[in-house]
Amino acid sequence: MDNKKINIAIVGLGFGAEFIPIYQKHPNANMYAICQRTKSKLDEVGNAFGIEKRYQDFDELLKDPNVDAVHINSPIPNHGEQSIAALKAGKHVACTVPMATTVEECKEIVELVQSTGLTYMMMETVVYCREFLFVKELYDRGELGKIQFLRASHQQEMAGWPGYWEGLPPMYYATHCVGPILALAQSQAEYVSCFGSGTIDEKLIPKYGSPFAIESCHIKYKDSDLSAEITRSLFNTARQYRESFDVYGSKKTFEWSLIEGEQPVIHTGETPERVTVPDYAHLLPEEIQSFTQAGVYDSDDNQHLSFIQGAGHGGSHPHLAHAFVNSLLTGKTAYPNAKQSANITCVGILAHDSAMNGGEIVKLPAFTLE
């Protein structure tokens, strides 16, 4: 098993290009193929990284018997359909967030994983970022005590991003909020209640029929006394980019920094202290440890919006790639698996439904909880 190589194909070469050198250096991965509709972009990336196998057509890629797994980094509207097609073609799937844009697509993915035995992993960056790994370590050691409440926010100005983002309901892209607060508590969402607030520009509303500048949602945890609150904004809201979570414990509380670059705060009882969050590269194979600090998008002339605004996703990318490859080698599912991904994603989809209906309680579907 130490010498086994998984043939990986990456679909979508914007943000997706970040993972190419990680897979190339991973001891158990073979960066086999890339797929991009635009030939000039396909060849630019293929030439830069020395990848010979190139596809412009996703369906043609899926016919290649040498592809073991696809890592999907395409636009949000394509996630569900491409994951479904890949599973039907017998390929393991890693997919950037969210899992899909409808509850029905999420259900089909879960059912395909159950019927085929294939692996599906949603590549949620926050549950592998150094802040999450730090807080999880504190919790596992008992330093937080009993978790009493969790809160998360993701505020980001999406002006200038590709057109499919324009007017997107904030909760449709809530996984960066939902993922960490469910993962840390090792739980699932049972039901949600969400309110919309404010309005976005009139020209942005028609595409999705969503008027809200901000959506805030309460989540009730399944079989638990816990609840959590999440806040999302995408347009017309003044705020520096912030992808954050806070965890309130009986002994200690962790609060994310308010301003990018500042240290977070640990409250021990009523005493606050700023702390330095360590890197967790030591958890990775030596060959890919450097990617927690730098990657493809790390120079002034080679930037991607998710890195300019997203602070490099907290060193999560090599952890995500390693978790996926390791799950294929060992047969042990990595977080979040299909059912967990569906629960996380459906929280956002159903939270927006709740907001459009005045905050009514909406239960998560049974297939995400069983």
Short mmCIF file of C-alpha atoms in Angstrom, two decimals:
data_model
loop_
_atom_site.label_atom_id
_atom_site.label_comp_id
_atom_site.label_asym_id
_atom_site.label_seq_id
_atom_site.Cartn_x
_atom_site.Cartn_y
_atom_site.Cartn_z
CA MET A 1 0.00 0.00 0.00
CA ASP A 2 2.92 2.36 0.67
CA ASN A 3 3.76 2.27 -3.03
CA LYS A 4 0.23 2.42 -4.40
CA LYS A 5 -0.61 5.40 -6.60
CA ILE A 6 -4.11 6.82 -7.16
CA ASN A 7 -4.63 8.31 -10.64
CA ILE A 8 -6.19 11.75 -10.09
CA ALA A 9 -7.88 13.93 -12.69
CA ILE A 10 -8.54 17.59 -11.85
CA VAL A 11 -11.57 19.27 -13.41
CA GLY A 12 -11.47 23.07 -13.56
CA LEU A 13 -8.11 24.83 -13.57
CA GLY A 14 -8.74 28.17 -11.89
CA PHE A 15 -8.80 27.42 -8.19
CA GLY A 16 -8.24 23.77 -9.11
CA ALA A 17 -4.68 24.43 -10.31
CA GLU A 18 -3.66 24.91 -6.67
CA PHE A 19 -3.96 21.17 -6.11
CA ILE A 20 -1.88 20.03 -9.10
CA PRO A 21 1.57 20.27 -7.47
CA ILE A 22 0.18 18.83 -4.22
CA TYR A 23 -0.96 15.67 -6.00
CA GLN A 24 2.25 15.59 -8.02
CA LYS A 25 4.32 15.43 -4.85
CA HIS A 26 1.99 13.25 -2.78
CA PRO A 27 3.64 9.84 -2.34
CA ASN A 28 0.42 7.95 -3.12
CA ALA A 29 -1.03 10.09 -5.94
CA ASN A 30 -0.38 10.33 -9.64
CA MET A 31 -1.49 13.64 -11.15
CA TYR A 32 -2.77 11.88 -14.24
CA ALA A 33 -5.07 14.24 -16.16
CA ILE A 34 -6.58 17.72 -16.28
CA CYS A 35 -9.84 18.95 -17.77
CA GLN A 36 -10.80 22.46 -18.85
CA ARG A 37 -13.23 23.64 -21.51
CA THR A 38 -10.97 26.44 -22.76
CA LYS A 39 -8.10 24.92 -24.75
CA SER A 40 -5.73 27.84 -24.23
CA LYS A 41 -6.11 27.56 -20.45
CA LEU A 42 -5.87 23.76 -20.61
CA ASP A 43 -2.60 23.92 -22.53
CA GLU A 44 -1.19 26.74 -20.41
CA VAL A 45 -1.65 24.76 -17.21
CA GLY A 46 -0.72 21.43 -18.79
CA ASN A 47 2.52 22.83 -20.14
CA ALA A 48 3.36 24.59 -16.88
CA PHE A 49 3.05 21.39 -14.85
CA GLY A 50 4.10 18.85 -17.46
CA ILE A 51 0.76 17.03 -17.63
CA GLU A 52 0.26 15.21 -20.91
CA LYS A 53 -3.27 13.84 -20.50
CA ARG A 54 -5.67 16.70 -21.21
CA TYR A 55 -9.42 16.85 -21.78
CA GLN A 56 -11.74 19.62 -22.88
CA ASP A 57 -14.80 17.39 -22.52
CA PHE A 58 -15.72 16.12 -19.05
CA ASP A 59 -17.68 13.18 -20.45
CA GLU A 60 -14.65 12.06 -22.44
CA LEU A 61 -12.54 12.23 -19.31
CA LEU A 62 -14.97 9.92 -17.52
CA LYS A 63 -14.53 7.32 -20.26
CA ASP A 64 -10.82 7.03 -19.50
CA PRO A 65 -10.38 3.72 -17.61
CA ASN A 66 -7.10 4.92 -16.09
CA VAL A 67 -8.80 7.65 -14.05
CA ASP A 68 -9.39 6.43 -10.51
CA ALA A 69 -10.75 9.66 -9.04
CA VAL A 70 -11.84 13.12 -10.15
CA HIS A 71 -11.33 16.30 -8.17
CA ILE A 72 -14.01 18.72 -9.32
CA ASN A 73 -13.34 22.47 -9.16
CA SER A 74 -15.88 23.67 -11.71
CA PRO A 75 -18.46 26.48 -11.22
CA ILE A 76 -21.04 25.90 -8.48
CA PRO A 77 -23.95 25.06 -10.83
CA ASN A 78 -21.97 22.09 -12.23
CA HIS A 79 -20.97 20.42 -8.95
CA GLY A 80 -24.02 18.22 -8.53
CA GLU A 81 -24.36 17.03 -12.09
CA GLN A 82 -20.65 16.37 -12.55
CA SER A 83 -20.36 14.48 -9.25
CA ILE A 84 -23.35 12.33 -10.22
CA ALA A 85 -21.91 11.64 -13.69
CA ALA A 86 -18.52 10.71 -12.22
CA LEU A 87 -19.99 8.31 -9.67
CA LYS A 88 -22.08 6.68 -12.39
CA ALA A 89 -18.88 6.27 -14.42
CA GLY A 90 -17.26 4.42 -11.51
CA LYS A 91 -14.96 7.22 -10.36
CA HIS A 92 -14.27 8.34 -6.81
CA VAL A 93 -15.13 12.01 -6.30
CA ALA A 94 -13.63 14.94 -4.44
CA CYS A 95 -15.63 18.11 -5.06
CA THR A 96 -15.14 21.69 -4.00
CA VAL A 97 -18.02 23.30 -2.10
CA PRO A 98 -20.94 23.22 -2.12
CA MET A 99 -21.92 19.61 -2.84
CA ALA A 100 -24.79 20.71 -5.11
CA THR A 101 -27.42 23.43 -5.49
CA THR A 102 -30.52 21.30 -4.84
CA VAL A 103 -31.60 18.84 -2.18
CA GLU A 104 -32.45 16.35 -4.95
CA GLU A 105 -28.89 16.36 -6.31
CA CYS A 106 -27.49 15.86 -2.81
CA LYS A 107 -29.80 12.88 -2.32
CA GLU A 108 -28.77 11.29 -5.61
CA ILE A 109 -25.08 11.59 -4.72
CA VAL A 110 -25.66 9.96 -1.32
CA GLU A 111 -27.64 7.13 -2.92
CA LEU A 112 -24.97 6.55 -5.59
CA VAL A 113 -22.24 6.33 -2.96
CA GLN A 114 -24.35 3.82 -1.02
CA SER A 115 -25.08 1.70 -4.09
CA THR A 116 -21.61 1.77 -5.66
CA GLY A 117 -19.33 1.76 -2.63
CA LEU A 118 -17.34 4.62 -4.17
CA THR A 119 -15.89 7.46 -2.14
CA TYR A 120 -17.25 11.01 -2.16
CA MET A 121 -15.65 13.85 -0.21
CA MET A 122 -16.66 17.51 -0.23
CA MET A 123 -13.45 19.53 -0.06
CA GLU A 124 -14.45 21.94 2.72
CA THR A 125 -11.40 24.07 3.45
CA VAL A 126 -12.35 25.35 6.91
CA VAL A 127 -12.49 21.91 8.56
CA TYR A 128 -8.84 21.41 7.55
CA CYS A 129 -7.54 24.94 8.19
CA ARG A 130 -5.00 25.49 10.97
CA GLU A 131 -7.52 27.35 13.16
CA PHE A 132 -9.91 24.43 13.10
CA LEU A 133 -7.16 21.91 13.76
CA PHE A 134 -6.01 24.06 16.69
CA VAL A 135 -9.46 24.32 18.27
CA LYS A 136 -10.16 20.63 17.68
CA GLU A 137 -6.92 19.81 19.47
CA LEU A 138 -7.97 21.94 22.44
CA TYR A 139 -11.39 20.30 22.51
CA ASP A 140 -10.02 16.76 22.21
CA ARG A 141 -7.68 17.45 25.13
CA GLY A 142 -10.63 18.62 27.23
CA GLU A 143 -9.37 22.19 27.52
CA LEU A 144 -12.59 23.78 26.23
CA GLY A 145 -14.75 21.75 28.59
CA LYS A 146 -18.32 21.25 27.43
CA ILE A 147 -19.21 23.06 24.22
CA GLN A 148 -22.11 25.40 24.99
CA PHE A 149 -22.63 27.28 21.71
CA LEU A 150 -21.02 27.82 18.31
CA ARG A 151 -21.14 30.73 15.90
CA ALA A 152 -19.69 31.17 12.42
CA SER A 153 -19.64 33.88 9.79
CA HIS A 154 -18.53 34.20 6.21
CA GLN A 155 -18.72 37.70 4.80
CA GLN A 156 -17.30 38.39 1.37
CA GLU A 157 -17.86 40.93 -1.38
CA MET A 158 -18.43 39.01 -4.62
CA ALA A 159 -18.36 41.93 -7.06
CA GLY A 160 -16.03 41.03 -9.91
CA TRP A 161 -16.48 37.27 -9.58
CA PRO A 162 -17.90 35.16 -12.46
CA GLY A 163 -21.49 35.91 -13.46
CA TYR A 164 -23.12 32.89 -11.81
CA TRP A 165 -22.29 34.46 -8.43
CA GLU A 166 -24.36 37.59 -9.11
CA GLY A 167 -27.33 37.66 -6.74
CA LEU A 168 -26.58 34.22 -5.29
CA PRO A 169 -28.55 33.72 -2.05
CA PRO A 170 -25.96 34.05 0.74
CA MET A 171 -26.88 30.71 2.33
CA TYR A 172 -26.39 28.83 -0.94
CA TYR A 173 -22.67 29.14 -0.18
CA ALA A 174 -22.75 28.51 3.56
CA THR A 175 -20.52 25.45 3.86
CA HIS A 176 -17.54 27.45 5.20
CA CYS A 177 -19.79 28.43 8.12
CA VAL A 178 -21.68 25.19 8.60
CA GLY A 179 -18.82 22.73 8.14
CA PRO A 180 -16.62 23.72 11.10
CA ILE A 181 -19.40 24.07 13.67
CA LEU A 182 -20.87 20.66 12.81
CA ALA A 183 -17.47 18.98 12.49
CA LEU A 184 -16.16 20.23 15.80
CA ALA A 185 -19.25 19.05 17.67
CA GLN A 186 -19.20 15.80 15.68
CA SER A 187 -22.88 16.26 15.00
CA GLN A 188 -25.45 16.94 12.30
CA ALA A 189 -28.05 19.63 11.78
CA GLU A 190 -31.63 18.56 12.53
CA TYR A 191 -33.51 21.73 11.56
CA VAL A 192 -32.91 25.39 10.72
CA SER A 193 -34.58 28.78 10.98
CA CYS A 194 -33.21 31.68 8.97
CA PHE A 195 -33.98 35.36 8.43
CA GLY A 196 -33.00 37.56 5.55
CA SER A 197 -32.02 41.17 6.16
CA GLY A 198 -31.45 44.21 3.98
CA THR A 199 -31.44 44.26 0.18
CA ILE A 200 -28.92 43.91 -2.62
CA ASP A 201 -28.88 45.98 -5.82
CA GLU A 202 -32.05 45.58 -7.85
CA LYS A 203 -30.07 44.38 -10.89
CA LEU A 204 -28.71 41.44 -8.87
CA ILE A 205 -32.06 40.10 -7.65
CA PRO A 206 -33.69 38.54 -10.77
CA LYS A 207 -31.19 35.70 -11.39
CA TYR A 208 -32.05 33.83 -8.17
CA GLY A 209 -35.02 35.81 -6.89
CA SER A 210 -33.21 36.52 -3.63
CA PRO A 211 -33.29 40.10 -2.30
CA PHE A 212 -31.29 39.72 0.90
CA ALA A 213 -27.94 41.34 1.66
CA ILE A 214 -27.45 39.16 4.74
CA GLU A 215 -28.94 35.87 5.86
CA SER A 216 -28.57 34.67 9.46
CA CYS A 217 -29.54 31.18 10.50
CA HIS A 218 -29.96 29.22 13.70
CA ILE A 219 -29.16 25.52 13.55
CA LYS A 220 -30.52 22.93 15.98
CA TYR A 221 -28.20 19.95 16.39
CA LYS A 222 -29.52 16.40 16.21
CA ASP A 223 -29.63 14.48 19.52
CA SER A 224 -27.92 17.34 21.33
CA ASP A 225 -28.62 20.33 23.55
CA LEU A 226 -26.53 22.47 21.18
CA SER A 227 -27.55 25.11 18.70
CA ALA A 228 -25.44 27.42 16.54
CA GLU A 229 -25.78 30.64 14.58
CA ILE A 230 -24.30 31.40 11.16
CA THR A 231 -24.18 34.65 9.19
CA ARG A 232 -23.54 35.08 5.44
CA SER A 233 -23.24 38.05 3.11
CA LEU A 234 -22.15 38.31 -0.51
CA PHE A 235 -23.12 41.77 -1.79
CA ASN A 236 -23.73 45.34 -0.64
CA THR A 237 -22.41 44.83 2.87
CA ALA A 238 -19.33 46.72 4.10
CA ARG A 239 -16.98 44.23 5.76
CA GLN A 240 -13.44 42.97 5.26
CA TYR A 241 -13.40 39.35 4.12
CA ARG A 242 -14.02 37.13 7.12
CA GLU A 243 -14.35 33.37 7.21
CA SER A 244 -14.63 32.57 10.89
CA PHE A 245 -16.01 30.49 13.72
CA ASP A 246 -16.29 30.96 17.48
CA VAL A 247 -16.63 28.14 20.01
CA TYR A 248 -17.97 28.83 23.50
CA GLY A 249 -16.94 26.23 26.07
CA SER A 250 -17.52 25.84 29.78
CA LYS A 251 -13.77 26.20 30.51
CA LYS A 252 -12.39 28.07 27.51
CA THR A 253 -13.79 29.95 24.54
CA PHE A 254 -12.14 30.51 21.15
CA GLU A 255 -13.02 33.66 19.20
CA TRP A 256 -11.72 34.28 15.69
CA SER A 257 -9.94 37.60 15.12
CA LEU A 258 -12.10 40.50 13.93
CA ILE A 259 -9.49 41.79 11.48
CA GLU A 260 -7.38 39.72 9.09
CA GLY A 261 -3.83 39.34 10.38
CA GLU A 262 -4.68 39.73 14.04
CA GLN A 263 -4.40 36.88 16.50
CA PRO A 264 -7.52 35.09 17.74
CA VAL A 265 -8.49 35.18 21.40
CA ILE A 266 -8.80 32.42 23.98
CA HIS A 267 -10.94 33.30 27.02
CA THR A 268 -10.11 31.19 30.08
CA GLY A 269 -12.99 31.92 32.39
CA GLU A 270 -13.22 35.72 32.09
CA THR A 271 -9.56 36.23 31.21
CA PRO A 272 -8.78 36.90 27.51
CA GLU A 273 -5.46 36.16 25.84
CA ARG A 274 -4.38 36.51 22.24
CA VAL A 275 -2.86 33.28 20.92
CA THR A 276 -0.69 32.25 18.00
CA VAL A 277 -2.23 29.42 16.01
CA PRO A 278 0.46 26.90 14.99
CA ASP A 279 0.79 25.30 11.60
CA TYR A 280 -0.11 21.62 11.31
CA ALA A 281 2.15 20.55 8.47
CA HIS A 282 3.56 17.81 10.68
CA LEU A 283 0.33 15.86 10.19
CA LEU A 284 1.13 15.48 6.49
CA PRO A 285 3.58 13.41 4.45
CA GLU A 286 6.89 15.26 4.31
CA GLU A 287 6.66 15.67 0.54
CA ILE A 288 3.64 18.01 0.77
CA GLN A 289 4.23 19.79 4.08
CA SER A 290 5.43 23.01 2.42
CA PHE A 291 2.02 23.55 0.80
CA THR A 292 0.47 24.64 4.11
CA GLN A 293 2.43 27.89 3.70
CA ALA A 294 2.57 28.47 -0.05
CA GLY A 295 1.24 27.04 -3.27
CA VAL A 296 0.52 27.96 -6.86
CA TYR A 297 -1.16 31.26 -5.99
CA ASP A 298 1.59 32.78 -3.88
CA SER A 299 3.14 35.50 -6.01
CA ASP A 300 2.11 38.99 -7.08
CA ASP A 301 1.72 37.99 -10.72
CA ASN A 302 -0.09 34.69 -10.09
CA GLN A 303 -3.18 35.36 -7.98
CA HIS A 304 -6.69 33.95 -7.62
CA LEU A 305 -9.53 35.82 -5.92
CA SER A 306 -10.06 33.06 -3.38
CA PHE A 307 -6.49 33.65 -2.19
CA ILE A 308 -6.53 37.43 -2.31
CA GLN A 309 -9.68 37.46 -0.17
CA GLY A 310 -9.43 34.06 1.46
CA ALA A 311 -5.99 34.24 3.07
CA GLY A 312 -4.93 30.98 1.42
CA HIS A 313 -7.65 29.00 3.19
CA GLY A 314 -5.60 28.49 6.34
CA GLY A 315 -3.14 25.99 4.89
CA SER A 316 -5.94 23.51 4.26
CA HIS A 317 -5.25 22.40 0.69
CA PRO A 318 -2.60 19.72 1.31
CA HIS A 319 -4.64 18.40 4.25
CA LEU A 320 -7.68 18.05 1.97
CA ALA A 321 -5.73 16.29 -0.77
CA HIS A 322 -4.07 13.96 1.71
CA ALA A 323 -7.37 13.11 3.45
CA PHE A 324 -8.93 12.21 0.10
CA VAL A 325 -6.01 10.11 -1.14
CA ASN A 326 -5.70 8.38 2.22
CA SER A 327 -9.40 7.51 2.22
CA LEU A 328 -8.97 5.77 -1.14
CA LEU A 329 -5.95 3.85 0.12
CA THR A 330 -7.45 2.73 3.43
CA GLY A 331 -11.17 2.56 2.69
CA LYS A 332 -11.85 4.80 5.69
CA THR A 333 -14.06 7.75 4.85
CA ALA A 334 -12.66 11.23 5.32
CA TYR A 335 -14.74 14.09 6.71
CA PRO A 336 -17.05 15.12 5.24
CA ASN A 337 -18.34 11.99 3.51
CA ALA A 338 -21.38 12.03 1.24
CA LYS A 339 -24.01 12.03 3.98
CA GLN A 340 -22.15 14.63 6.05
CA SER A 341 -21.59 16.77 2.95
CA ALA A 342 -25.29 16.59 2.16
CA ASN A 343 -26.20 17.66 5.69
CA ILE A 344 -23.80 20.61 5.53
CA THR A 345 -24.94 21.68 2.06
CA CYS A 346 -28.66 21.22 2.70
CA VAL A 347 -28.44 23.46 5.76
CA GLY A 348 -27.66 26.34 3.41
CA ILE A 349 -30.23 25.43 0.77
CA LEU A 350 -33.02 25.01 3.32
CA ALA A 351 -31.93 28.05 5.34
CA HIS A 352 -32.58 30.21 2.30
CA ASP A 353 -36.00 28.57 1.89
CA SER A 354 -36.66 29.47 5.53
CA ALA A 355 -35.60 33.09 4.97
CA MET A 356 -37.93 33.38 1.96
CA ASN A 357 -40.74 32.18 4.24
CA GLY A 358 -40.24 34.50 7.17
CA GLY A 359 -37.94 32.30 9.23
CA GLU A 360 -40.09 29.18 9.36
CA ILE A 361 -38.47 26.06 10.81
CA VAL A 362 -37.30 23.66 8.10
CA LYS A 363 -36.16 20.13 8.94
CA LEU A 364 -33.18 18.53 7.26
CA PRO A 365 -34.13 15.56 5.06
CA ALA A 366 -33.83 12.08 6.56
CA PHE A 367 -31.22 10.91 4.02
CA THR A 368 -28.71 13.36 5.58
CA LEU A 369 -29.31 12.03 9.09
CA GLU A 370 -29.77 8.26 8.88
#
